[in-house]
Amino acid sequence: MGVSLPTTQSAEREWLGEAVRLATANVAEGGGPFGAVVVSGGRVIATGTNQVTSTLDPTAHAEVVAIRAACAAIGDFRLTGCVLVSSCEPCPLCLSAALWARVDRVLYGADRDDAAAAGFDDREFYDLFDRPRTEWTVPVGQVSTADRAGHIAPFTAWQEKPDRVEY
């Protein structure tokens, strides 16, 4: 006889099972091996699968697709109170999206080493962020001009806008 899991842990395993099922089905349909669900109030409100190659969108990771769908479903760009459950440890892009969406928790099944073994190695990105920008293979830098006020004009306009929506 198996050990009875607390409701929360049991539910988490069910959500993870759905994310894994989505990922596996996506492979059969020609997509990448990643799936994600967004849960609110104990129920799945949105799902996503990796659509990078099918949509020619390098940001269409399963977690990002699920976050976009969840935001559309609830009519808000904030997913406060929600849980993001992914078939695999989110890459830096997906983790950043989850943080910007303000999810309460992120859960995953396989980890970055499992992904790397299958040819999806995002460790280079984690390593990159640990190095000074001067050592990056893709140069990233600020354009130096005398027009500082012009560069920050969008932020000045934002701060002066009385009806802005904070995020």
XYZ file of C-alpha atoms in Angstrom:
167
model
C 0.000 0.000 0.000
C 1.399 3.400 -1.035
C 1.934 6.363 1.211
C -0.927 8.851 1.137
C 0.300 12.274 0.065
C -1.025 15.526 1.473
C -3.579 17.075 -0.875
C -1.193 19.813 -1.983
C 1.619 17.429 -2.860
C -0.794 15.078 -4.599
C -2.231 17.967 -6.615
C 1.265 19.165 -7.523
C 2.090 15.726 -8.871
C -1.100 15.753 -10.940
C -0.229 19.160 -12.380
C 3.281 17.979 -13.168
C 1.835 14.866 -14.789
C -0.271 17.084 -17.059
C 2.775 19.176 -18.000
C 4.751 16.032 -18.828
C 1.832 14.626 -20.839
C 1.628 17.871 -22.830
C 5.387 17.802 -23.468
C 5.348 14.208 -24.640
C 2.366 14.820 -26.927
C 4.111 17.895 -28.325
C 7.090 15.759 -29.358
C 4.734 13.421 -31.245
C 3.306 16.479 -33.017
C 6.750 17.713 -34.083
C 7.391 20.190 -31.266
C 9.928 20.406 -28.496
C 9.842 18.233 -25.343
C 8.506 20.867 -22.963
C 5.080 21.448 -21.440
C 3.724 23.748 -18.765
C 0.510 24.523 -16.921
C -0.600 27.509 -14.880
C -2.761 26.686 -11.873
C -5.067 29.024 -9.987
C -7.333 28.018 -7.146
C -6.271 24.398 -7.516
C -7.274 24.093 -11.164
C -5.347 24.384 -14.413
C -6.321 27.644 -16.116
C -3.844 27.534 -18.999
C -1.402 25.214 -20.720
C 1.531 25.646 -23.023
C 3.907 23.593 -25.100
C 7.160 24.500 -26.753
C 6.301 26.169 -30.066
C 9.700 27.583 -31.004
C 10.080 25.745 -34.302
C 6.406 25.669 -35.297
C 5.950 29.440 -34.838
C 9.538 30.466 -35.649
C 9.551 32.302 -32.320
C 12.581 31.741 -30.078
C 10.570 33.006 -27.087
C 7.706 30.509 -27.546
C 8.893 28.238 -24.745
C 6.200 26.180 -23.029
C 6.253 28.289 -19.883
C 5.992 31.560 -21.800
C 3.139 30.175 -23.922
C 1.322 29.036 -20.752
C 1.908 32.385 -19.018
C 0.538 34.274 -22.036
C -2.531 32.037 -22.145
C -3.116 32.369 -18.386
C -2.881 36.155 -18.518
C -5.387 36.205 -21.388
C -7.680 33.825 -19.488
C -7.801 35.954 -16.347
C -7.524 39.330 -18.066
C -4.463 40.503 -16.163
C -0.713 40.577 -16.749
C -0.135 39.549 -13.140
C -0.506 35.922 -12.141
C -0.418 36.527 -8.408
C -1.924 33.523 -6.652
C -0.937 31.180 -9.471
C 1.547 28.341 -9.722
C 3.588 27.646 -12.859
C 4.298 23.938 -13.278
C 6.746 22.890 -15.980
C 7.840 19.514 -17.259
C 11.444 20.729 -16.960
C 13.372 23.284 -14.924
C 12.669 26.667 -16.507
C 15.510 28.270 -18.437
C 16.528 31.854 -17.584
C 14.026 33.252 -20.129
C 11.123 31.294 -18.634
C 12.125 31.951 -15.063
C 12.301 35.666 -15.823
C 8.841 35.526 -17.426
C 7.478 33.795 -14.315
C 9.020 36.439 -12.071
C 7.602 39.268 -14.217
C 4.193 37.568 -14.130
C 4.407 37.499 -10.327
C 3.498 33.822 -9.949
C 3.531 32.567 -6.380
C 5.549 29.424 -7.099
C 7.362 27.589 -9.868
C 7.498 23.794 -9.836
C 9.190 21.460 -12.302
C 9.987 17.826 -13.042
C 13.176 17.189 -15.008
C 16.137 19.458 -14.277
C 18.654 21.357 -16.408
C 21.000 18.356 -16.495
C 18.222 16.147 -17.889
C 17.566 18.789 -20.549
C 21.271 19.047 -21.377
C 21.498 15.278 -21.823
C 18.728 15.573 -24.449
C 20.520 18.391 -26.290
C 18.863 21.387 -24.601
C 21.759 22.829 -22.645
C 20.989 26.240 -21.213
C 23.892 26.154 -18.778
C 25.778 28.436 -21.144
C 23.219 31.161 -20.334
C 23.557 30.663 -16.591
C 27.339 30.781 -17.018
C 27.113 33.863 -19.228
C 25.230 35.864 -16.603
C 27.998 35.117 -14.109
C 30.652 36.728 -16.337
C 31.320 40.438 -16.894
C 29.587 41.738 -20.030
C 32.962 42.521 -21.543
C 33.526 38.758 -21.818
C 30.186 37.928 -23.476
C 30.226 36.501 -26.998
C 27.366 38.832 -27.957
C 28.292 42.432 -27.191
C 25.732 44.209 -25.013
C 26.346 47.854 -24.234
C 24.859 51.270 -23.803
C 25.058 53.767 -26.652
C 27.020 56.738 -25.432
C 25.638 60.118 -26.514
C 25.260 63.574 -25.031
C 21.458 63.267 -25.202
C 20.818 61.599 -21.829
C 17.476 63.396 -21.413
C 16.351 62.010 -24.763
C 17.252 58.469 -23.728
C 15.220 58.655 -20.545
C 12.272 60.512 -22.133
C 10.077 57.392 -22.114
C 10.675 56.965 -18.376
C 9.971 60.637 -17.713
C 6.707 60.337 -19.664
C 5.845 57.203 -17.683
C 6.485 58.853 -14.325
C 4.394 61.872 -15.301
C 1.442 59.790 -16.529
C -1.177 59.943 -13.749
C -3.237 56.976 -15.013
C -0.368 54.536 -15.558
C -0.847 50.905 -14.582
C 1.975 49.926 -12.252
C 3.776 46.662 -12.773
